[in-house]
Amino acid sequence: MASRTPSPTAARPERNPAPGPAAPDPAGASASERPRRRLSVDERREQLIAVALELFSLRPPEEVSIDDIAAAAGASRPLVYHYFPGKQALYEESLRRAGRELAGRFEEPAEGPLSERLHRVMGRYLDFVQSHGPGFAALLRGGSVAASAGTSAVIDEVRQAAHEQILSHLAIPDPSPGLRLTVRAWIANAEITSLEWLAERSLPLEELQLHLVQEFVASLVLTAAREPALAAELASFFADERPDGPTGRLVQDLAGLLAAPGIAEAVTALATPAPGEPSPQATD
Amino acid sequence: MASRTPSPTAARPERNPAPGPAAPDPAGASASERPRRRLSVDERREQLIAVALELFSLRPPEEVSIDDIAAAAGASRPLVYHYFPGKQALYEESLRRAGRELAGRFEEPAEGPLSERLHRVMGRYLDFVQSHGPGFAALLRGGSVAASAGTSAVIDEVRQAAHEQILSHLAIPDPSPGLRLTVRAWIANAEITSLEWLAERSLPLEELQLHLVQEFVASLVLTAAREPALAAELASFFADERPDGPTGRLVQDLAGLLAAPGIAEAVTALATPAPGEPSPQATD
């Protein structure tokens, strides 16, 4: 359920699986038919959106009909059409709510080690993917019949919210184009990785959560290796991290890997620039 | 020009910027009008596709009309419609050609250090992005009016081709789900990074090329840190790399960064698991 202000009606067990014939009264069925109060126009609209969001989260839009939504809302088909011109409008409104809910999950107090903050956010993000992803996955994959300028705008807004949250936690005054690219690319990584996970569920969600955070840390380090200004910020970032946090565990895993026989020798050989040649290593 | 078998007609300087009024003869204008031989049905079709591909590569589909294509091909509007039912069909066929051309650029002999092979492929990929990207960017971003099941299928095929090429170069017999995810996520990274680059061109293309390759190497190392089976493969991968190649330069840059004051101490502190606590480091 993605409405941020919980709808008092959506959760009620009043759903009517077999609504009677068309009842185009927008205020709902008569009070004598069922023991419930009439919903106000706003409440009814919110209820329809909440019900639609639930259905659209579970199944792709082509597998959800207006009749399904009407049935789940205990409403008639004409009543749904009274509020929304068609399925696409209801789908887009559901997606907009889902997007707002998701963007809300990105908010995190600016306290504690950065990788632990991101780890908490990713836990909430992956919960969302699990509960809402099945229905919206096709849209993100780009193959949905319901894709439109409206749906693209919502997706862009969510990506933008993620981008801004990350930059605000990094607290780097004037992020370079390279750092912005790194952040965007990592967001794409998180999207595609969670979509793949939804399709195959080939590893535990907690592992995915840790991996994505560690990949962000690694991307940040890689970017810092190219950008001296970011390198200076990296020292304080590392100083705040803890050995049992995602960054600490990454450092330990990498230290173990790079000390392994075969790898250690090869990496040591690579660490020395080729002798007698002008170094091709560009510093800017 | 993305046709793999060069069209003998598309490059000819015979384009007519102001074609006469509708000439619905599918074999083209009469021989007396212009000194050129008649195109066969197949040649004309190929020519129209080549011209459309060129226009669709430069501008988004909503900014290319059938009239533009007819004018650039020196053909009439009805003639274009004789071959293609409408703009969408021509757009999809152009995209299919572009996809095939792009997938062809992924092919690379299995010789030399892996990172240098990928570096060459990325050079060809980024050339393609530069020449064809402006028109197809909106499609990849997901906001194109021309998106359809057909365009999604083409994009998926190109991604799949990239995925298979990478796995074949890695030459790991039975790639784990984690490694497959890493490869897919890096492909998404390459896509989003090059789309962002197209929009902002905020750094030289050669830097982007090197960064993407180094990010792949880093992702591979990260995956190996979690997967002992891959770690064993990593030793031979590193052994083949050269100090002046992308991996060597990455190792040198990272060694420099991690030795910097502040960072070195913090990383050393993180490398030791927290004392007196059960290690939270999951090994599988």
Coordinates of N, CA and C in Angstrom, one line a residue, chain B residues 3-181:
Chain B
S3 N 24.6 0.0 -42.4 CA 24.4 -1.2 -43.1 C 25.7 -1.9 -43.2
R4 N 25.8 -3.2 -42.8 CA 27.1 -3.9 -42.8 C 27.6 -4.2 -44.2
T5 N 26.6 -4.4 -45.1 CA 27.1 -4.5 -46.5 C 26.8 -3.2 -47.1
P6 N 27.8 -2.4 -47.4 CA 27.6 -1.0 -47.8 C 26.7 -0.9 -49.0
S7 N 25.7 -0.1 -48.9 CA 24.8 0.1 -50.0 C 25.4 0.9 -51.1
P8 N 25.3 0.4 -52.4 CA 26.0 1.1 -53.5 C 25.3 2.4 -53.8
T9 N 24.1 2.6 -53.3 CA 23.3 3.8 -53.7 C 23.2 4.8 -52.6
A10 N 23.3 4.4 -51.3 CA 23.0 5.4 -50.3 C 24.0 6.5 -50.3
A11 N 25.2 6.2 -50.6 CA 26.2 7.2 -50.5 C 26.3 8.2 -51.7
R12 N 25.6 7.8 -52.7 CA 25.7 8.6 -53.9 C 25.2 10.0 -53.7
P13 N 25.8 11.0 -54.3 CA 25.3 12.4 -54.2 C 24.1 12.7 -55.0
E14 N 23.1 11.8 -55.0 CA 22.0 12.0 -55.9 C 20.8 12.5 -55.1
R15 N 21.0 12.9 -53.9 CA 19.8 13.3 -53.1 C 19.2 14.5 -53.6
N16 N 17.9 14.5 -53.6 CA 17.1 15.6 -54.2 C 16.4 16.3 -53.1
P17 N 16.8 17.5 -52.7 CA 16.3 18.2 -51.6 C 14.8 18.6 -51.8
A18 N 14.4 18.8 -53.0 CA 13.0 19.2 -53.2 C 12.4 18.3 -54.3
P19 N 11.9 17.2 -53.9 CA 11.4 16.3 -54.9 C 10.1 16.9 -55.5
G20 N 9.8 16.5 -56.7 CA 8.6 17.0 -57.3 C 7.4 16.5 -56.6
P21 N 6.2 16.8 -57.1 CA 5.0 16.3 -56.5 C 4.9 14.8 -56.7
A22 N 4.0 14.2 -55.9 CA 3.9 12.8 -55.8 C 4.1 12.0 -57.1
A23 N 5.0 11.1 -57.0 CA 5.3 10.2 -58.2 C 5.2 8.8 -57.8
P24 N 4.0 8.2 -57.8 CA 3.8 6.9 -57.1 C 4.4 5.8 -57.9
D25 N 5.2 6.0 -58.9 CA 5.8 4.9 -59.6 C 6.8 4.2 -58.6
P26 N 6.6 3.0 -58.2 CA 7.6 2.4 -57.2 C 9.0 2.2 -57.8
A27 N 9.1 2.2 -59.0 CA 10.5 2.0 -59.6 C 11.3 3.4 -59.6
G28 N 10.7 4.4 -59.2 CA 11.4 5.7 -59.1 C 11.1 6.6 -60.3
A29 N 11.7 7.7 -60.3 CA 11.5 8.7 -61.3 C 12.0 8.1 -62.7
S30 N 11.5 8.7 -63.7 CA 11.9 8.2 -65.1 C 13.3 8.4 -65.3
A31 N 13.9 7.6 -66.2 CA 15.4 7.7 -66.4 C 15.8 9.0 -67.0
S32 N 14.8 9.7 -67.7 CA 15.2 10.9 -68.4 C 15.3 12.1 -67.4
E33 N 14.6 11.9 -66.2 CA 14.6 13.0 -65.3 C 16.0 13.2 -64.6
R34 N 16.7 12.1 -64.3 CA 18.0 12.2 -63.7 C 18.8 11.1 -64.3
P35 N 20.1 11.3 -64.5 CA 20.9 10.3 -65.1 C 21.3 9.2 -64.1
R36 N 20.4 8.4 -63.8 CA 20.7 7.3 -62.9 C 19.9 6.0 -63.3
R37 N 20.5 4.9 -62.9 CA 19.8 3.7 -63.3 C 18.7 3.5 -62.3
R38 N 17.7 2.7 -62.7 CA 16.6 2.4 -61.8 C 17.1 1.5 -60.7
L39 N 16.6 1.7 -59.5 CA 17.0 0.8 -58.5 C 16.1 -0.4 -58.5
S40 N 16.6 -1.6 -58.2 CA 15.7 -2.7 -58.1 C 14.9 -2.6 -56.8
V41 N 13.9 -3.4 -56.6 CA 13.1 -3.3 -55.4 C 13.9 -3.4 -54.2
D42 N 14.8 -4.4 -54.2 CA 15.7 -4.6 -53.0 C 16.6 -3.5 -52.8
E43 N 17.2 -3.0 -53.8 CA 18.1 -1.8 -53.7 C 17.4 -0.6 -53.1
R44 N 16.2 -0.4 -53.7 CA 15.4 0.8 -53.2 C 15.1 0.7 -51.8
R45 N 14.7 -0.5 -51.4 CA 14.3 -0.7 -50.0 C 15.6 -0.5 -49.1
E46 N 16.7 -1.0 -49.5 CA 17.9 -0.8 -48.7 C 18.3 0.6 -48.7
Q47 N 18.1 1.3 -49.8 CA 18.5 2.7 -49.8 C 17.6 3.5 -48.9
L48 N 16.3 3.2 -48.9 CA 15.4 4.0 -48.0 C 15.8 3.7 -46.5
I49 N 16.2 2.5 -46.2 CA 16.5 2.2 -44.8 C 17.8 2.9 -44.5
A50 N 18.8 2.9 -45.4 CA 20.1 3.6 -45.1 C 19.9 5.1 -44.9
V51 N 19.0 5.7 -45.7 CA 18.8 7.1 -45.5 C 18.0 7.4 -44.2
A52 N 17.0 6.5 -44.0 CA 16.2 6.7 -42.7 C 17.1 6.5 -41.5
L53 N 18.0 5.5 -41.6 CA 18.9 5.3 -40.4 C 19.8 6.5 -40.2
E54 N 20.2 7.1 -41.3 CA 21.1 8.3 -41.1 C 20.3 9.4 -40.4
L55 N 19.1 9.6 -40.9 CA 18.3 10.7 -40.3 C 17.8 10.4 -38.9
F56 N 17.4 9.1 -38.6 CA 17.0 8.7 -37.3 C 18.2 8.7 -36.3
S57 N 19.4 8.6 -36.8 CA 20.6 8.6 -35.9 C 20.9 10.0 -35.4
L58 N 20.5 11.0 -36.2 CA 20.8 12.4 -35.9 C 19.7 13.1 -35.1
R59 N 18.5 12.7 -35.3 CA 17.4 13.4 -34.6 C 16.4 12.4 -34.1
P60 N 15.7 12.7 -33.0 CA 14.7 11.8 -32.5 C 13.5 11.6 -33.5
P61 N 12.8 10.5 -33.5 CA 11.9 10.1 -34.5 C 10.8 11.2 -34.7
E62 N 10.4 11.9 -33.7 CA 9.3 12.9 -33.9 C 9.8 14.1 -34.7
E63 N 11.1 14.2 -34.9 CA 11.7 15.3 -35.7 C 12.1 14.8 -37.1
V64 N 11.7 13.6 -37.4 CA 12.0 13.1 -38.8 C 10.7 12.7 -39.4
S65 N 10.3 13.3 -40.6 CA 9.1 13.0 -41.2 C 9.3 12.1 -42.4
I66 N 8.3 11.5 -42.9 CA 8.4 10.7 -44.1 C 8.9 11.6 -45.3
D67 N 8.4 12.8 -45.3 CA 8.9 13.8 -46.3 C 10.4 14.0 -46.2
D68 N 10.9 14.1 -45.0 CA 12.4 14.2 -44.9 C 13.1 13.0 -45.5
I69 N 12.6 11.9 -45.2 CA 13.2 10.6 -45.7 C 13.1 10.6 -47.2
A70 N 11.9 10.9 -47.7 CA 11.7 10.9 -49.2 C 12.7 11.9 -49.8
A71 N 12.8 13.1 -49.3 CA 13.6 14.1 -49.8 C 15.1 13.7 -49.8
A72 N 15.5 13.1 -48.7 CA 16.9 12.7 -48.6 C 17.2 11.5 -49.5
A73 N 16.2 10.7 -49.8 CA 16.4 9.6 -50.7 C 16.2 9.9 -52.2
G74 N 15.8 11.2 -52.4 CA 15.4 11.5 -53.8 C 14.2 10.7 -54.3
A75 N 13.3 10.5 -53.4 CA 12.1 9.7 -53.8 C 10.9 10.4 -53.4
S76 N 9.8 9.9 -53.8 CA 8.5 10.6 -53.5 C 7.9 10.0 -52.2
R77 N 7.1 10.7 -51.6 CA 6.4 10.3 -50.4 C 5.6 9.0 -50.6
P78 N 4.8 8.9 -51.7 CA 4.1 7.7 -52.0 C 5.1 6.5 -52.2
L79 N 6.2 6.8 -52.8 CA 7.1 5.7 -53.0 C 7.6 5.1 -51.6
V80 N 7.9 6.0 -50.7 CA 8.3 5.5 -49.4 C 7.2 4.7 -48.8
Y81 N 6.0 5.1 -48.9 CA 4.8 4.4 -48.4 C 4.6 3.1 -49.1
H82 N 5.1 3.0 -50.3 CA 4.9 1.8 -51.1 C 5.8 0.7 -50.4
Y83 N 6.9 1.1 -49.8 CA 7.8 0.1 -49.2 C 7.6 -0.1 -47.7
F84 N 7.1 0.9 -47.1 CA 6.9 0.8 -45.6 C 5.5 1.4 -45.3
P85 N 4.8 0.7 -44.4 CA 3.5 1.2 -44.1 C 3.4 2.5 -43.4
G86 N 4.5 2.9 -42.8 CA 4.5 4.2 -42.1 C 5.9 4.5 -41.4
K87 N 6.0 5.6 -40.7 CA 7.2 6.0 -40.1 C 7.7 5.0 -39.1
Q88 N 6.8 4.5 -38.3 CA 7.2 3.5 -37.2 C 7.9 2.3 -37.8
A89 N 7.4 1.8 -38.9 CA 8.0 0.6 -39.5 C 9.4 0.9 -40.0
L90 N 9.5 2.1 -40.6 CA 10.8 2.5 -41.1 C 11.8 2.7 -39.9
Y91 N 11.3 3.3 -38.9 CA 12.1 3.5 -37.7 C 12.5 2.2 -37.1
E92 N 11.6 1.3 -36.9 CA 12.0 0.0 -36.3 C 13.0 -0.7 -37.2
E93 N 12.9 -0.6 -38.5 CA 13.8 -1.3 -39.4 C 15.2 -0.6 -39.3
S94 N 15.2 0.7 -39.2 CA 16.5 1.4 -39.0 C 17.1 1.0 -37.7
L95 N 16.3 0.9 -36.7 CA 16.9 0.5 -35.4 C 17.4 -0.9 -35.4
R96 N 16.7 -1.7 -36.1 CA 17.2 -3.1 -36.3 C 18.6 -3.1 -36.9
R97 N 18.7 -2.3 -38.0 CA 20.0 -2.3 -38.7 C 21.1 -1.7 -37.7
A98 N 20.7 -0.6 -37.0 CA 21.7 0.0 -36.1 C 22.1 -1.0 -35.0
G99 N 21.1 -1.8 -34.5 CA 21.4 -2.8 -33.5 C 22.3 -3.9 -34.0
R100 N 22.1 -4.3 -35.3 CA 23.0 -5.3 -35.9 C 24.4 -4.8 -36.0
E101 N 24.5 -3.5 -36.5 CA 25.8 -2.9 -36.7 C 26.5 -2.8 -35.3
L102 N 25.7 -2.4 -34.3 CA 26.4 -2.2 -33.0 C 26.8 -3.6 -32.4
A103 N 26.0 -4.6 -32.6 CA 26.4 -5.9 -32.1 C 27.6 -6.4 -32.8
G104 N 27.7 -6.0 -34.1 CA 28.9 -6.4 -34.8 C 30.2 -5.8 -34.2
R105 N 30.0 -4.6 -33.7 CA 31.2 -3.9 -33.1 C 31.7 -4.6 -31.8
F106 N 30.9 -5.4 -31.2 CA 31.3 -6.1 -30.0 C 32.2 -7.2 -30.3
E107 N 32.3 -7.7 -31.5 CA 33.1 -8.8 -31.8 C 34.6 -8.4 -31.8
E108 N 35.3 -9.3 -31.1 CA 36.7 -8.9 -30.9 C 37.5 -10.3 -30.8
P109 N 38.7 -10.4 -31.4 CA 39.4 -11.6 -31.3 C 39.8 -11.9 -29.8
A110 N 39.8 -13.2 -29.5 CA 40.1 -13.6 -28.1 C 41.6 -13.6 -27.9
E111 N 42.3 -12.5 -28.1 CA 43.8 -12.4 -28.0 C 44.2 -11.2 -27.2
G112 N 45.2 -11.4 -26.4 CA 45.7 -10.3 -25.6 C 45.0 -10.1 -24.3
P113 N 45.5 -9.2 -23.4 CA 44.9 -8.9 -22.1 C 43.4 -8.6 -22.3
L114 N 42.6 -9.1 -21.4 CA 41.2 -8.9 -21.4 C 40.8 -7.4 -21.4
S115 N 41.4 -6.6 -20.6 CA 41.0 -5.2 -20.4 C 41.3 -4.5 -21.7
E116 N 42.4 -4.9 -22.5 CA 42.7 -4.2 -23.7 C 41.7 -4.6 -24.8
R117 N 41.2 -5.8 -24.8 CA 40.2 -6.2 -25.7 C 38.9 -5.4 -25.5
L118 N 38.6 -5.3 -24.2 CA 37.3 -4.5 -23.9 C 37.5 -3.0 -24.2
H119 N 38.8 -2.5 -24.1 CA 39.1 -1.2 -24.4 C 38.9 -0.9 -25.9
R120 N 39.3 -1.8 -26.7 CA 39.1 -1.7 -28.2 C 37.6 -1.7 -28.5
V121 N 36.9 -2.6 -27.9 CA 35.4 -2.7 -28.1 C 34.7 -1.4 -27.7
M122 N 35.1 -0.9 -26.6 CA 34.5 0.3 -26.1 C 34.8 1.5 -27.0
G123 N 36.0 1.5 -27.6 CA 36.3 2.6 -28.6 C 35.3 2.5 -29.7
R124 N 35.0 1.3 -30.2 CA 34.1 1.2 -31.3 C 32.6 1.5 -30.9
Y125 N 32.3 1.1 -29.7 CA 31.0 1.4 -29.1 C 30.8 2.9 -29.0
L126 N 31.8 3.6 -28.4 CA 31.6 5.0 -28.2 C 31.6 5.8 -29.5
D127 N 32.3 5.3 -30.5 CA 32.1 5.9 -31.9 C 30.7 5.8 -32.4
F128 N 30.2 4.6 -32.1 CA 28.8 4.4 -32.5 C 27.8 5.3 -31.8
V129 N 28.0 5.4 -30.5 CA 27.2 6.3 -29.7 C 27.3 7.8 -30.2
Q130 N 28.5 8.2 -30.6 CA 28.6 9.5 -31.1 C 27.9 9.7 -32.4
S131 N 28.0 8.7 -33.3 CA 27.4 8.9 -34.6 C 25.9 8.6 -34.7
H132 N 25.5 7.6 -33.9 CA 24.0 7.2 -34.0 C 23.2 7.6 -32.7
G133 N 23.9 7.9 -31.7 CA 23.3 8.1 -30.4 C 22.2 9.2 -30.3
P134 N 22.5 10.4 -30.9 CA 21.6 11.5 -30.7 C 20.1 11.1 -31.1
G135 N 19.9 10.3 -32.1 CA 18.6 10.0 -32.5 C 17.9 8.9 -31.7
F136 N 18.8 8.0 -31.2 CA 18.2 6.8 -30.5 C 18.3 7.0 -28.9
A137 N 18.9 8.0 -28.5 CA 19.0 8.2 -27.0 C 17.7 8.2 -26.3
A138 N 16.7 8.9 -26.9 CA 15.4 9.0 -26.2 C 14.8 7.6 -26.0
L139 N 15.0 6.8 -27.0 CA 14.5 5.4 -27.0 C 15.1 4.6 -25.8
L140 N 16.4 4.8 -25.6 CA 17.1 4.1 -24.6 C 16.7 4.6 -23.2
R141 N 16.5 5.9 -23.2 CA 16.1 6.6 -22.0 C 14.7 6.2 -21.5
G142 N 13.9 5.6 -22.5 CA 12.6 5.2 -22.1 C 11.5 6.2 -22.3
G143 N 11.8 7.3 -22.9 CA 10.8 8.4 -23.0 C 10.4 8.6 -24.5
S144 N 10.7 7.7 -25.4 CA 10.5 7.9 -26.8 C 9.0 7.6 -27.2
V145 N 8.4 8.4 -28.0 CA 7.1 8.1 -28.5 C 7.2 6.9 -29.4
A146 N 8.4 6.6 -29.9 CA 8.5 5.5 -30.9 C 8.8 4.1 -30.2
A147 N 8.8 4.1 -28.9 CA 9.1 2.8 -28.2 C 7.9 1.9 -28.5
S148 N 8.3 0.6 -28.7 CA 7.2 -0.4 -29.0 C 7.8 -1.8 -28.6
A149 N 7.0 -2.8 -28.7 CA 7.5 -4.1 -28.5 C 8.7 -4.4 -29.4
G150 N 8.5 -3.9 -30.7 CA 9.6 -4.1 -31.7 C 10.9 -3.5 -31.3
T151 N 10.9 -2.2 -30.8 CA 12.1 -1.5 -30.4 C 12.7 -2.2 -29.2
S152 N 11.9 -2.6 -28.3 CA 12.4 -3.2 -27.0 C 13.1 -4.5 -27.4
A153 N 12.6 -5.2 -28.3 CA 13.2 -6.5 -28.7 C 14.6 -6.3 -29.3
V154 N 14.7 -5.2 -30.1 CA 16.0 -4.9 -30.7 C 17.0 -4.5 -29.6
I155 N 16.6 -3.7 -28.7 CA 17.5 -3.3 -27.6 C 17.9 -4.5 -26.7
D156 N 16.9 -5.3 -26.4 CA 17.2 -6.5 -25.7 C 18.3 -7.4 -26.4
E157 N 18.1 -7.5 -27.7 CA 19.0 -8.3 -28.5 C 20.5 -7.8 -28.4
V158 N 20.6 -6.5 -28.5 CA 21.9 -5.8 -28.4 C 22.5 -6.1 -27.0
R159 N 21.7 -5.9 -26.0 CA 22.2 -6.1 -24.6 C 22.7 -7.6 -24.5
Q160 N 21.9 -8.5 -25.0 CA 22.2 -9.9 -24.9 C 23.5 -10.2 -25.7
A161 N 23.7 -9.6 -26.8 CA 24.9 -9.8 -27.6 C 26.1 -9.3 -26.8
A162 N 26.0 -8.2 -26.1 CA 27.1 -7.6 -25.3 C 27.4 -8.6 -24.2
H163 N 26.3 -9.1 -23.5 CA 26.4 -10.0 -22.4 C 27.2 -11.3 -22.9
E164 N 26.8 -11.8 -24.0 CA 27.4 -13.0 -24.4 C 28.8 -12.8 -24.9
Q165 N 29.1 -11.7 -25.5 CA 30.5 -11.4 -25.9 C 31.4 -11.4 -24.6
I166 N 30.9 -10.7 -23.6 CA 31.8 -10.5 -22.4 C 32.0 -11.9 -21.8
L167 N 30.9 -12.6 -21.6 CA 31.1 -13.9 -21.0 C 32.0 -14.8 -21.8
S168 N 31.9 -14.7 -23.2 CA 32.8 -15.6 -24.0 C 34.3 -15.2 -23.8
H169 N 34.5 -13.9 -23.7 CA 35.9 -13.5 -23.4 C 36.4 -13.8 -22.0
L170 N 35.5 -13.8 -21.1 CA 35.9 -14.2 -19.7 C 36.2 -15.7 -19.7
A171 N 35.6 -16.4 -20.6 CA 35.9 -17.8 -20.8 C 35.8 -18.6 -19.5
I172 N 34.8 -18.3 -18.7 CA 34.5 -19.0 -17.4 C 33.4 -20.0 -17.7
P173 N 33.7 -21.3 -17.6 CA 32.8 -22.3 -18.1 C 31.3 -22.2 -17.7
D174 N 31.1 -22.0 -16.4 CA 29.7 -22.0 -15.9 C 29.5 -20.7 -15.1
P175 N 29.3 -19.6 -15.7 CA 29.2 -18.3 -15.0 C 28.1 -18.3 -13.9
S176 N 28.5 -17.9 -12.8 CA 27.5 -17.9 -11.6 C 26.5 -16.8 -11.9
P177 N 25.3 -16.9 -11.2 CA 24.3 -15.8 -11.2 C 24.9 -14.5 -10.8
G178 N 25.8 -14.5 -9.8 CA 26.4 -13.2 -9.4 C 27.2 -12.6 -10.5
L179 N 28.0 -13.4 -11.2 CA 28.8 -12.9 -12.3 C 27.9 -12.4 -13.4
R180 N 26.9 -13.1 -13.7 CA 26.0 -12.7 -14.8 C 25.3 -11.3 -14.4
L181 N 25.0 -11.2 -13.2 CA 24.4 -9.9 -12.7 C 25.4 -8.8 -12.9

